[in-house]
Amino acid sequence: MSPINLLPNALSEMFVQISDSGKVTLADRYGLMAAILDGSVNEEEMRFVDRLLYAVQRRRAIIVDELSAIRSRH
């Protein structure tokens, strides 16, 4: 199995996206899981994860089964 490498600033961009949409998507959850399991999360990024978990706990963000919070326009 090949290792999963996140893009630079992926967690901070994910945090902004979740803050804007109020939704933690399936892709967000996989990204968070990959970052934590990779073991390369620095202290600042871990604070993002902690803040995200706090937002979910306080219902400021909800967990959804959507792949993306961005809706396509048809």
Short mmCIF file of N, CA and C in Angstrom, two decimals:
data_model
loop_
_atom_site.label_atom_id
_atom_site.label_comp_id
_atom_site.label_asym_id
_atom_site.label_seq_id
_atom_site.Cartn_x
_atom_site.Cartn_y
_atom_site.Cartn_z
N MET A 1 0.86 -1.18 0.00
CA MET A 1 0.00 0.00 0.00
C MET A 1 0.90 1.24 0.00
N SER A 2 0.59 2.18 -0.84
CA SER A 2 1.40 3.40 -0.93
C SER A 2 1.01 4.37 0.18
N PRO A 3 1.98 5.16 0.68
CA PRO A 3 1.68 6.11 1.75
C PRO A 3 0.81 7.25 1.25
N ILE A 4 0.04 7.82 2.16
CA ILE A 4 -0.81 8.96 1.85
C ILE A 4 -0.09 10.22 2.28
N ASN A 5 0.10 11.14 1.36
CA ASN A 5 0.76 12.40 1.66
C ASN A 5 -0.19 13.55 1.39
N LEU A 6 -0.43 14.36 2.42
CA LEU A 6 -1.30 15.52 2.25
C LEU A 6 -0.53 16.66 1.61
N LEU A 7 -1.27 17.49 0.91
CA LEU A 7 -0.67 18.69 0.33
C LEU A 7 -0.29 19.65 1.44
N PRO A 8 0.73 20.47 1.22
CA PRO A 8 1.07 21.48 2.23
C PRO A 8 -0.14 22.38 2.51
N ASN A 9 -0.35 22.71 3.76
CA ASN A 9 -1.47 23.56 4.21
C ASN A 9 -2.83 22.92 4.04
N ALA A 10 -2.90 21.63 3.79
CA ALA A 10 -4.18 20.97 3.57
C ALA A 10 -5.10 21.08 4.78
N LEU A 11 -4.55 20.88 5.97
CA LEU A 11 -5.39 20.94 7.17
C LEU A 11 -5.90 22.35 7.43
N SER A 12 -5.08 23.36 7.24
CA SER A 12 -5.55 24.73 7.48
C SER A 12 -6.61 25.11 6.45
N GLU A 13 -6.44 24.69 5.20
CA GLU A 13 -7.45 24.97 4.17
C GLU A 13 -8.74 24.20 4.46
N MET A 14 -8.60 22.98 4.95
CA MET A 14 -9.76 22.18 5.32
C MET A 14 -10.53 22.86 6.45
N PHE A 15 -9.81 23.39 7.42
CA PHE A 15 -10.44 24.06 8.55
C PHE A 15 -11.23 25.28 8.07
N VAL A 16 -10.68 26.05 7.15
CA VAL A 16 -11.38 27.21 6.60
C VAL A 16 -12.64 26.77 5.86
N GLN A 17 -12.52 25.71 5.06
CA GLN A 17 -13.68 25.20 4.30
C GLN A 17 -14.79 24.75 5.25
N ILE A 18 -14.41 24.04 6.31
CA ILE A 18 -15.40 23.56 7.27
C ILE A 18 -16.01 24.73 8.03
N SER A 19 -15.21 25.71 8.38
CA SER A 19 -15.72 26.89 9.07
C SER A 19 -16.73 27.64 8.21
N ASP A 20 -16.44 27.74 6.91
CA ASP A 20 -17.35 28.44 5.99
C ASP A 20 -18.64 27.67 5.76
N SER A 21 -18.53 26.36 5.56
CA SER A 21 -19.71 25.56 5.21
C SER A 21 -20.47 25.04 6.43
N GLY A 22 -19.77 24.89 7.55
CA GLY A 22 -20.39 24.30 8.73
C GLY A 22 -20.57 22.80 8.62
N LYS A 23 -19.90 22.19 7.63
CA LYS A 23 -20.03 20.75 7.38
C LYS A 23 -18.67 20.06 7.35
N VAL A 24 -18.63 18.89 7.98
CA VAL A 24 -17.45 18.03 7.90
C VAL A 24 -17.84 16.89 6.97
N THR A 25 -17.27 16.89 5.77
CA THR A 25 -17.65 15.92 4.75
C THR A 25 -16.87 14.62 4.89
N LEU A 26 -17.24 13.66 4.07
CA LEU A 26 -16.53 12.39 4.03
C LEU A 26 -15.07 12.61 3.63
N ALA A 27 -14.84 13.46 2.64
CA ALA A 27 -13.47 13.76 2.21
C ALA A 27 -12.68 14.42 3.33
N ASP A 28 -13.32 15.30 4.09
CA ASP A 28 -12.65 15.94 5.23
C ASP A 28 -12.24 14.89 6.27
N ARG A 29 -13.14 13.96 6.55
CA ARG A 29 -12.85 12.94 7.56
C ARG A 29 -11.70 12.05 7.12
N TYR A 30 -11.67 11.67 5.84
CA TYR A 30 -10.55 10.87 5.34
C TYR A 30 -9.24 11.66 5.38
N GLY A 31 -9.31 12.94 5.06
CA GLY A 31 -8.12 13.78 5.13
C GLY A 31 -7.58 13.90 6.54
N LEU A 32 -8.48 14.09 7.50
CA LEU A 32 -8.07 14.17 8.90
C LEU A 32 -7.47 12.85 9.37
N MET A 33 -8.11 11.75 9.00
CA MET A 33 -7.61 10.44 9.38
C MET A 33 -6.21 10.21 8.80
N ALA A 34 -6.04 10.54 7.53
CA ALA A 34 -4.74 10.35 6.87
C ALA A 34 -3.66 11.19 7.55
N ALA A 35 -4.00 12.42 7.88
CA ALA A 35 -3.02 13.32 8.51
C ALA A 35 -2.59 12.80 9.88
N ILE A 36 -3.55 12.35 10.65
CA ILE A 36 -3.23 11.89 12.00
C ILE A 36 -2.47 10.57 11.96
N LEU A 37 -2.89 9.65 11.09
CA LEU A 37 -2.21 8.36 11.00
C LEU A 37 -0.82 8.47 10.40
N ASP A 38 -0.62 9.47 9.56
CA ASP A 38 0.69 9.70 8.95
C ASP A 38 1.73 10.07 10.01
N GLY A 39 1.28 10.74 11.06
CA GLY A 39 2.19 11.11 12.14
C GLY A 39 3.00 12.37 11.88
N SER A 40 2.71 13.07 10.80
CA SER A 40 3.49 14.27 10.48
C SER A 40 2.76 15.55 10.85
N VAL A 41 1.69 15.44 11.63
CA VAL A 41 0.91 16.62 12.02
C VAL A 41 1.71 17.42 13.05
N ASN A 42 1.93 18.69 12.74
CA ASN A 42 2.66 19.53 13.68
C ASN A 42 1.72 20.10 14.74
N GLU A 43 2.27 20.85 15.66
CA GLU A 43 1.48 21.37 16.78
C GLU A 43 0.36 22.30 16.32
N GLU A 44 0.64 23.17 15.37
CA GLU A 44 -0.38 24.10 14.86
C GLU A 44 -1.52 23.32 14.19
N GLU A 45 -1.17 22.32 13.39
CA GLU A 45 -2.20 21.53 12.72
C GLU A 45 -3.03 20.74 13.73
N MET A 46 -2.41 20.27 14.80
CA MET A 46 -3.15 19.56 15.83
C MET A 46 -4.14 20.49 16.52
N ARG A 47 -3.78 21.76 16.65
CA ARG A 47 -4.73 22.74 17.19
C ARG A 47 -5.94 22.90 16.27
N PHE A 48 -5.71 22.86 14.94
CA PHE A 48 -6.82 22.90 13.99
C PHE A 48 -7.76 21.72 14.22
N VAL A 49 -7.19 20.54 14.39
CA VAL A 49 -8.00 19.34 14.63
C VAL A 49 -8.79 19.49 15.93
N ASP A 50 -8.13 19.96 16.98
CA ASP A 50 -8.81 20.16 18.26
C ASP A 50 -9.96 21.16 18.13
N ARG A 51 -9.72 22.26 17.42
CA ARG A 51 -10.77 23.27 17.23
C ARG A 51 -11.93 22.71 16.41
N LEU A 52 -11.62 21.89 15.44
CA LEU A 52 -12.66 21.26 14.63
C LEU A 52 -13.51 20.33 15.49
N LEU A 53 -12.88 19.51 16.30
CA LEU A 53 -13.62 18.61 17.18
C LEU A 53 -14.49 19.39 18.16
N TYR A 54 -13.97 20.49 18.65
CA TYR A 54 -14.74 21.34 19.56
C TYR A 54 -15.96 21.93 18.84
N ALA A 55 -15.77 22.34 17.58
CA ALA A 55 -16.89 22.89 16.80
C ALA A 55 -17.98 21.84 16.58
N VAL A 56 -17.58 20.61 16.32
CA VAL A 56 -18.56 19.54 16.15
C VAL A 56 -19.28 19.28 17.47
N GLN A 57 -18.52 19.25 18.54
CA GLN A 57 -19.11 19.02 19.86
C GLN A 57 -20.13 20.10 20.21
N ARG A 58 -19.83 21.33 19.86
CA ARG A 58 -20.72 22.46 20.15
C ARG A 58 -21.78 22.69 19.07
N ARG A 59 -21.81 21.80 18.09
CA ARG A 59 -22.78 21.84 16.99
C ARG A 59 -22.63 23.09 16.11
N ARG A 60 -21.43 23.60 16.05
CA ARG A 60 -21.13 24.71 15.13
C ARG A 60 -20.77 24.16 13.76
N ALA A 61 -20.46 22.86 13.73
CA ALA A 61 -20.20 22.14 12.49
C ALA A 61 -20.87 20.78 12.63
N ILE A 62 -21.38 20.28 11.51
CA ILE A 62 -22.05 18.98 11.56
C ILE A 62 -21.32 18.00 10.64
N ILE A 63 -21.41 16.73 10.97
CA ILE A 63 -20.82 15.68 10.16
C ILE A 63 -21.87 15.23 9.15
N VAL A 64 -21.51 15.26 7.87
CA VAL A 64 -22.44 14.88 6.80
C VAL A 64 -21.85 13.74 5.98
N ASP A 65 -22.70 13.02 5.28
CA ASP A 65 -22.25 11.91 4.44
C ASP A 65 -22.04 12.34 2.99
N GLU A 66 -21.85 13.62 2.78
CA GLU A 66 -21.57 14.14 1.44
C GLU A 66 -20.08 14.03 1.18
N LEU A 67 -19.71 13.88 -0.10
CA LEU A 67 -18.29 13.80 -0.44
C LEU A 67 -17.64 15.18 -0.35
N SER A 68 -18.40 16.22 -0.70
CA SER A 68 -17.87 17.58 -0.71
C SER A 68 -18.96 18.56 -0.23
N ALA A 69 -18.54 19.63 0.38
CA ALA A 69 -19.49 20.66 0.81
C ALA A 69 -19.79 21.63 -0.33
N ILE A 70 -19.05 21.54 -1.42
CA ILE A 70 -19.25 22.41 -2.58
C ILE A 70 -20.29 21.78 -3.47
N ARG A 71 -21.35 22.50 -3.71
CA ARG A 71 -22.44 21.99 -4.55
C ARG A 71 -22.20 22.42 -5.99
N SER A 72 -22.41 21.47 -6.89
CA SER A 72 -22.29 21.81 -8.31
C SER A 72 -23.57 22.48 -8.78
N ARG A 73 -23.45 23.37 -9.74
CA ARG A 73 -24.61 24.09 -10.28
C ARG A 73 -24.94 23.49 -11.63
N HIS A 74 -26.17 23.06 -11.79
CA HIS A 74 -26.62 22.48 -13.07
C HIS A 74 -27.65 23.38 -13.69
#
